[in-house]
Amino acid sequence: MSLVYVLNGPNLNLLGKRQPEIYGSETLADVERDCRVLADELGLSLRFHQSNHEGEIIDWIHEAREGAVAIVINPAAYTHTSVAILDALNAFEGTVIEVHISNVHKRESFRHHSFVSLRADGVIAGLGTEGYRLALRRVASLAAKA
Ligand code: DQA
C-alpha cells in the first residue's frame, strides 16, 4: 500500500468552529474520516496529522522521507511565511500537493504568495474540504502510473 502523509498547519484544529463562512462547518475529524474512507477505496495508507507548531510539521515531513510516496499539505498560515517548511519539502522526493480550503487568491494579498508552491507538484485552493480528497485521487492516479 502506498503511504501518504496528510499534514495540517496552525489553527486547522479549529476547523468547523473557526470562521465557518470561510472554512465551512466540517471539523478536521470529519475531514480525516472522509480521507480515510477514500484512502481505503484507493488502496492508500494514511498518516493524518495537525500541528500548531512549525517544527512538528517539519519533523513529520522528515518522517515522510522514509517510505511515503506523497505529502498532501495544508500549511495554513505557514504557507505564506515558512521557508523552513519549503526546505523540508525540498528534501522530500515524492509528490507534494498543497491544499487550501479557501480560495487564497480571492482573499488578502498576503495570502497570494506561497513558499510551499515553489515545491508543490499541484495546488488546490477554494474547493473546500473536498480539496483533500481530490489531492488523494491525484496521488492514487500517479501511484498507479509509477
Ligand atoms: C488556508 C488559507 C491560509 O491563508 C490560512 O492562513 C489558513 C487556511 C486554507 O485552507 O484556506 O489557515 O490554508
PDB file of N, CA and C in Angstrom, residues 46-111:
ATOM      1  N   LEU A  46      -2.758   6.020   5.148  1.00  0.00           N
ATOM      2  CA  LEU A  46      -2.647   7.441   5.534  1.00  0.00           C
ATOM      3  C   LEU A  46      -2.017   7.651   6.890  1.00  0.00           C
ATOM      4  N   ARG A  47      -1.191   8.689   6.977  1.00  0.00           N
ATOM      5  CA  ARG A  47      -0.840   9.281   8.273  1.00  0.00           C
ATOM      6  C   ARG A  47      -1.429  10.682   8.225  1.00  0.00           C
ATOM      7  N   PHE A  48      -2.328  10.992   9.146  1.00  0.00           N
ATOM      8  CA  PHE A  48      -3.043  12.269   9.130  1.00  0.00           C
ATOM      9  C   PHE A  48      -2.691  13.025  10.401  1.00  0.00           C
ATOM     10  N   HIS A  49      -2.127  14.235  10.258  1.00  0.00           N
ATOM     11  CA  HIS A  49      -1.669  14.998  11.424  1.00  0.00           C
ATOM     12  C   HIS A  49      -2.031  16.483  11.318  1.00  0.00           C
ATOM     13  N   GLN A  50      -2.135  17.105  12.476  1.00  0.00           N
ATOM     14  CA  GLN A  50      -2.280  18.569  12.536  1.00  0.00           C
ATOM     15  C   GLN A  50      -1.384  19.082  13.647  1.00  0.00           C
ATOM     16  N   SER A  51      -0.760  20.240  13.411  1.00  0.00           N
ATOM     17  CA  SER A  51       0.005  20.871  14.486  1.00  0.00           C
ATOM     18  C   SER A  51      -0.040  22.383  14.358  1.00  0.00           C
ATOM     19  N   ASN A  52       0.028  23.020  15.522  1.00  0.00           N
ATOM     20  CA  ASN A  52       0.141  24.477  15.557  1.00  0.00           C
ATOM     21  C   ASN A  52       1.608  24.914  15.631  1.00  0.00           C
ATOM     22  N   HIS A  53       2.524  23.945  15.507  1.00  0.00           N
ATOM     23  CA  HIS A  53       3.953  24.218  15.687  1.00  0.00           C
ATOM     24  C   HIS A  53       4.732  23.842  14.423  1.00  0.00           C
ATOM     25  N   GLU A  54       5.432  24.808  13.908  1.00  0.00           N
ATOM     26  CA  GLU A  54       6.175  24.631  12.654  1.00  0.00           C
ATOM     27  C   GLU A  54       7.131  23.438  12.713  1.00  0.00           C
ATOM     28  N   GLY A  55       7.877  23.338  13.838  1.00  0.00           N
ATOM     29  CA  GLY A  55       8.884  22.277  13.949  1.00  0.00           C
ATOM     30  C   GLY A  55       8.266  20.891  13.897  1.00  0.00           C
ATOM     31  N   GLU A  56       7.088  20.746  14.455  1.00  0.00           N
ATOM     32  CA  GLU A  56       6.437  19.429  14.456  1.00  0.00           C
ATOM     33  C   GLU A  56       6.048  19.038  13.020  1.00  0.00           C
ATOM     34  N   ILE A  57       5.598  20.009  12.262  1.00  0.00           N
ATOM     35  CA  ILE A  57       5.246  19.745  10.849  1.00  0.00           C
ATOM     36  C   ILE A  57       6.509  19.337  10.087  1.00  0.00           C
ATOM     37  N   ILE A  58       7.595  20.039  10.368  1.00  0.00           N
ATOM     38  CA  ILE A  58       8.869  19.716   9.710  1.00  0.00           C
ATOM     39  C   ILE A  58       9.306  18.291  10.077  1.00  0.00           C
ATOM     40  N   ASP A  59       9.149  17.923  11.343  1.00  0.00           N
ATOM     41  CA  ASP A  59       9.518  16.555  11.760  1.00  0.00           C
ATOM     42  C   ASP A  59       8.694  15.508  10.995  1.00  0.00           C
ATOM     43  N   TRP A  60       7.405  15.773  10.768  1.00  0.00           N
ATOM     44  CA  TRP A  60       6.584  14.812  10.015  1.00  0.00           C
ATOM     45  C   TRP A  60       7.023  14.741   8.543  1.00  0.00           C
ATOM     46  N   ILE A  61       7.432  15.896   7.999  1.00  0.00           N
ATOM     47  CA  ILE A  61       7.918  15.877   6.606  1.00  0.00           C
ATOM     48  C   ILE A  61       9.191  15.023   6.530  1.00  0.00           C
ATOM     49  N   HIS A  62      10.070  15.170   7.522  1.00  0.00           N
ATOM     50  CA  HIS A  62      11.283  14.335   7.553  1.00  0.00           C
ATOM     51  C   HIS A  62      10.921  12.858   7.664  1.00  0.00           C
ATOM     52  N   GLU A  63       9.933  12.565   8.520  1.00  0.00           N
ATOM     53  CA  GLU A  63       9.485  11.173   8.707  1.00  0.00           C
ATOM     54  C   GLU A  63       8.957  10.611   7.376  1.00  0.00           C
ATOM     55  N   ALA A  64       8.269  11.462   6.624  1.00  0.00           N
ATOM     56  CA  ALA A  64       7.690  11.021   5.340  1.00  0.00           C
ATOM     57  C   ALA A  64       8.776  10.611   4.344  1.00  0.00           C
ATOM     58  N   ARG A  65       9.989  11.139   4.519  1.00  0.00           N
ATOM     59  CA  ARG A  65      11.100  10.746   3.629  1.00  0.00           C
ATOM     60  C   ARG A  65      11.342   9.246   3.682  1.00  0.00           C
ATOM     61  N   GLU A  66      10.967   8.651   4.834  1.00  0.00           N
ATOM     62  CA  GLU A  66      11.191   7.206   4.971  1.00  0.00           C
ATOM     63  C   GLU A  66       9.966   6.436   4.510  1.00  0.00           C
ATOM     64  N   GLY A  67       9.739   6.416   3.202  1.00  0.00           N
ATOM     65  CA  GLY A  67       8.735   5.498   2.673  1.00  0.00           C
ATOM     66  C   GLY A  67       7.443   6.059   2.143  1.00  0.00           C
ATOM     67  N   ALA A  68       7.165   7.349   2.360  1.00  0.00           N
ATOM     68  CA  ALA A  68       5.901   7.877   1.830  1.00  0.00           C
ATOM     69  C   ALA A  68       6.054   8.231   0.346  1.00  0.00           C
ATOM     70  N   VAL A  69       4.991   7.998  -0.406  1.00  0.00           N
ATOM     71  CA  VAL A  69       5.029   8.354  -1.838  1.00  0.00           C
ATOM     72  C   VAL A  69       4.584   9.800  -2.044  1.00  0.00           C
ATOM     73  N   ALA A  70       3.825  10.342  -1.077  1.00  0.00           N
ATOM     74  CA  ALA A  70       3.293  11.696  -1.272  1.00  0.00           C
ATOM     75  C   ALA A  70       3.006  12.374   0.055  1.00  0.00           C
ATOM     76  N   ILE A  71       3.026  13.695  -0.013  1.00  0.00           N
ATOM     77  CA  ILE A  71       2.573  14.533   1.101  1.00  0.00           C
ATOM     78  C   ILE A  71       1.478  15.450   0.557  1.00  0.00           C
ATOM     79  N   VAL A  72       0.327  15.395   1.211  1.00  0.00           N
ATOM     80  CA  VAL A  72      -0.743  16.360   0.939  1.00  0.00           C
ATOM     81  C   VAL A  72      -0.692  17.320   2.110  1.00  0.00           C
ATOM     82  N   ILE A  73      -0.457  18.599   1.842  1.00  0.00           N
ATOM     83  CA  ILE A  73      -0.238  19.521   2.955  1.00  0.00           C
ATOM     84  C   ILE A  73      -1.075  20.789   2.834  1.00  0.00           C
ATOM     85  N   ASN A  74      -1.786  21.085   3.920  1.00  0.00           N
ATOM     86  CA  ASN A  74      -2.387  22.406   4.076  1.00  0.00           C
ATOM     87  C   ASN A  74      -1.578  23.105   5.158  1.00  0.00           C
ATOM     88  N   PRO A  75      -0.591  23.900   4.752  1.00  0.00           N
ATOM     89  CA  PRO A  75       0.295  24.509   5.752  1.00  0.00           C
ATOM     90  C   PRO A  75      -0.362  25.680   6.482  1.00  0.00           C
ATOM     91  N   ALA A  76      -1.614  26.011   6.110  1.00  0.00           N
ATOM     92  CA  ALA A  76      -2.346  27.131   6.726  1.00  0.00           C
ATOM     93  C   ALA A  76      -1.486  28.394   6.661  1.00  0.00           C
ATOM     94  N   ALA A  77      -1.395  29.160   7.747  1.00  0.00           N
ATOM     95  CA  ALA A  77      -0.673  30.441   7.670  1.00  0.00           C
ATOM     96  C   ALA A  77       0.816  30.267   7.357  1.00  0.00           C
ATOM     97  N   TYR A  78       1.380  29.087   7.682  1.00  0.00           N
ATOM     98  CA  TYR A  78       2.803  28.864   7.364  1.00  0.00           C
ATOM     99  C   TYR A  78       3.059  28.848   5.858  1.00  0.00           C
ATOM    100  N   THR A  79       2.014  28.625   5.084  1.00  0.00           N
ATOM    101  CA  THR A  79       2.122  28.716   3.623  1.00  0.00           C
ATOM    102  C   THR A  79       2.849  29.993   3.210  1.00  0.00           C
ATOM    103  N   HIS A  80       2.446  31.079   3.897  1.00  0.00           N
ATOM    104  CA  HIS A  80       2.842  32.414   3.454  1.00  0.00           C
ATOM    105  C   HIS A  80       4.107  32.907   4.145  1.00  0.00           C
ATOM    106  N   THR A  81       4.622  32.102   5.076  1.00  0.00           N
ATOM    107  CA  THR A  81       5.756  32.587   5.893  1.00  0.00           C
ATOM    108  C   THR A  81       6.937  31.627   5.969  1.00  0.00           C
ATOM    109  N   SER A  82       6.722  30.333   5.726  1.00  0.00           N
ATOM    110  CA  SER A  82       7.716  29.364   6.195  1.00  0.00           C
ATOM    111  C   SER A  82       8.700  28.860   5.135  1.00  0.00           C
ATOM    112  N   VAL A  83       9.884  29.442   5.160  1.00  0.00           N
ATOM    113  CA  VAL A  83      10.979  28.932   4.333  1.00  0.00           C
ATOM    114  C   VAL A  83      11.409  27.559   4.867  1.00  0.00           C
ATOM    115  N   ALA A  84      11.279  27.364   6.188  1.00  0.00           N
ATOM    116  CA  ALA A  84      11.703  26.094   6.804  1.00  0.00           C
ATOM    117  C   ALA A  84      10.841  24.926   6.313  1.00  0.00           C
ATOM    118  N   ILE A  85       9.547  25.143   6.154  1.00  0.00           N
ATOM    119  CA  ILE A  85       8.691  24.064   5.621  1.00  0.00           C
ATOM    120  C   ILE A  85       9.026  23.837   4.146  1.00  0.00           C
ATOM    121  N   LEU A  86       9.260  24.899   3.398  1.00  0.00           N
ATOM    122  CA  LEU A  86       9.691  24.732   1.999  1.00  0.00           C
ATOM    123  C   LEU A  86      10.977  23.908   1.934  1.00  0.00           C
ATOM    124  N   ASP A  87      11.948  24.234   2.769  1.00  0.00           N
ATOM    125  CA  ASP A  87      13.226  23.499   2.761  1.00  0.00           C
ATOM    126  C   ASP A  87      13.002  22.021   3.083  1.00  0.00           C
ATOM    127  N   ALA A  88      12.149  21.755   4.049  1.00  0.00           N
ATOM    128  CA  ALA A  88      11.868  20.353   4.409  1.00  0.00           C
ATOM    129  C   ALA A  88      11.213  19.633   3.233  1.00  0.00           C
ATOM    130  N   LEU A  89      10.271  20.286   2.586  1.00  0.00           N
ATOM    131  CA  LEU A  89       9.592  19.650   1.433  1.00  0.00           C
ATOM    132  C   LEU A  89      10.574  19.439   0.282  1.00  0.00           C
ATOM    133  N   ASN A  90      11.538  20.346   0.148  1.00  0.00           N
ATOM    134  CA  ASN A  90      12.550  20.172  -0.909  1.00  0.00           C
ATOM    135  C   ASN A  90      13.431  18.956  -0.644  1.00  0.00           C
ATOM    136  N   ALA A  91      13.467  18.501   0.610  1.00  0.00           N
ATOM    137  CA  ALA A  91      14.243  17.303   0.956  1.00  0.00           C
ATOM    138  C   ALA A  91      13.403  16.026   0.838  1.00  0.00           C
ATOM    139  N   PHE A  92      12.178  16.163   0.393  1.00  0.00           N
ATOM    140  CA  PHE A  92      11.278  15.004   0.216  1.00  0.00           C
ATOM    141  C   PHE A  92      11.182  14.721  -1.281  1.00  0.00           C
ATOM    142  N   GLU A  93      11.319  13.446  -1.655  1.00  0.00           N
ATOM    143  CA  GLU A  93      11.407  13.153  -3.091  1.00  0.00           C
ATOM    144  C   GLU A  93      10.085  12.800  -3.766  1.00  0.00           C
ATOM    145  N   GLY A  94       9.041  12.540  -2.967  1.00  0.00           N
ATOM    146  CA  GLY A  94       7.773  12.130  -3.573  1.00  0.00           C
ATOM    147  C   GLY A  94       6.941  13.314  -4.054  1.00  0.00           C
ATOM    148  N   THR A  95       5.685  13.017  -4.318  1.00  0.00           N
ATOM    149  CA  THR A  95       4.745  14.045  -4.792  1.00  0.00           C
ATOM    150  C   THR A  95       4.296  14.925  -3.626  1.00  0.00           C
ATOM    151  N   VAL A  96       4.203  16.219  -3.882  1.00  0.00           N
ATOM    152  CA  VAL A  96       3.693  17.159  -2.879  1.00  0.00           C
ATOM    153  C   VAL A  96       2.480  17.892  -3.465  1.00  0.00           C
ATOM    154  N   ILE A  97       1.369  17.788  -2.768  1.00  0.00           N
ATOM    155  CA  ILE A  97       0.182  18.537  -3.198  1.00  0.00           C
ATOM    156  C   ILE A  97      -0.226  19.484  -2.077  1.00  0.00           C
ATOM    157  N   GLU A  98      -0.320  20.759  -2.431  1.00  0.00           N
ATOM    158  CA  GLU A  98      -0.694  21.816  -1.477  1.00  0.00           C
ATOM    159  C   GLU A  98      -2.204  22.022  -1.572  1.00  0.00           C
ATOM    160  N   VAL A  99      -2.852  22.021  -0.427  1.00  0.00           N
ATOM    161  CA  VAL A  99      -4.315  22.186  -0.393  1.00  0.00           C
ATOM    162  C   VAL A  99      -4.666  23.394   0.468  1.00  0.00           C
ATOM    163  N   HIS A 100      -5.566  24.207  -0.035  1.00  0.00           N
ATOM    164  CA  HIS A 100      -6.194  25.267   0.771  1.00  0.00           C
ATOM    165  C   HIS A 100      -7.696  25.133   0.642  1.00  0.00           C
ATOM    166  N   ILE A 101      -8.356  25.185   1.773  1.00  0.00           N
ATOM    167  CA  ILE A 101      -9.818  25.056   1.777  1.00  0.00           C
ATOM    168  C   ILE A 101     -10.438  26.266   1.086  1.00  0.00           C
ATOM    169  N   SER A 102      -9.933  27.443   1.424  1.00  0.00           N
ATOM    170  CA  SER A 102     -10.458  28.676   0.819  1.00  0.00           C
ATOM    171  C   SER A 102      -9.657  29.016  -0.439  1.00  0.00           C
ATOM    172  N   ASN A 103     -10.242  29.900  -1.243  1.00  0.00           N
ATOM    173  CA  ASN A 103      -9.505  30.390  -2.408  1.00  0.00           C
ATOM    174  C   ASN A 103      -8.635  31.561  -1.958  1.00  0.00           C
ATOM    175  N   VAL A 104      -7.382  31.232  -1.662  1.00  0.00           N
ATOM    176  CA  VAL A 104      -6.464  32.233  -1.098  1.00  0.00           C
ATOM    177  C   VAL A 104      -6.272  33.425  -2.049  1.00  0.00           C
ATOM    178  N   HIS A 105      -6.480  33.205  -3.328  1.00  0.00           N
ATOM    179  CA  HIS A 105      -6.262  34.283  -4.311  1.00  0.00           C
ATOM    180  C   HIS A 105      -7.384  35.313  -4.322  1.00  0.00           C
ATOM    181  N   LYS A 106      -8.498  34.949  -3.704  1.00  0.00           N
ATOM    182  CA  LYS A 106      -9.642  35.856  -3.612  1.00  0.00           C
ATOM    183  C   LYS A 106      -9.584  36.656  -2.310  1.00  0.00           C
ATOM    184  N   ARG A 107      -8.573  36.401  -1.494  1.00  0.00           N
ATOM    185  CA  ARG A 107      -8.501  36.969  -0.144  1.00  0.00           C
ATOM    186  C   ARG A 107      -7.395  38.023  -0.064  1.00  0.00           C
ATOM    187  N   GLU A 108      -6.961  38.356   1.146  1.00  0.00           N
ATOM    188  CA  GLU A 108      -5.950  39.406   1.335  1.00  0.00           C
ATOM    189  C   GLU A 108      -4.694  39.105   0.514  1.00  0.00           C
ATOM    190  N   SER A 109      -4.012  40.175   0.090  1.00  0.00           N
ATOM    191  CA  SER A 109      -2.861  39.971  -0.795  1.00  0.00           C
ATOM    192  C   SER A 109      -1.737  39.166  -0.121  1.00  0.00           C
ATOM    193  N   PHE A 110      -1.615  39.232   1.239  1.00  0.00           N
ATOM    194  CA  PHE A 110      -0.546  38.461   1.880  1.00  0.00           C
ATOM    195  C   PHE A 110      -0.763  36.960   1.734  1.00  0.00           C
ATOM    196  N   ARG A 111      -1.998  36.557   1.366  1.00  0.00           N
ATOM    197  CA  ARG A 111      -2.252  35.121   1.162  1.00  0.00           C
ATOM    198  C   ARG A 111      -1.964  34.687  -0.274  1.00  0.00           C
TER     199      ARG A 111
END
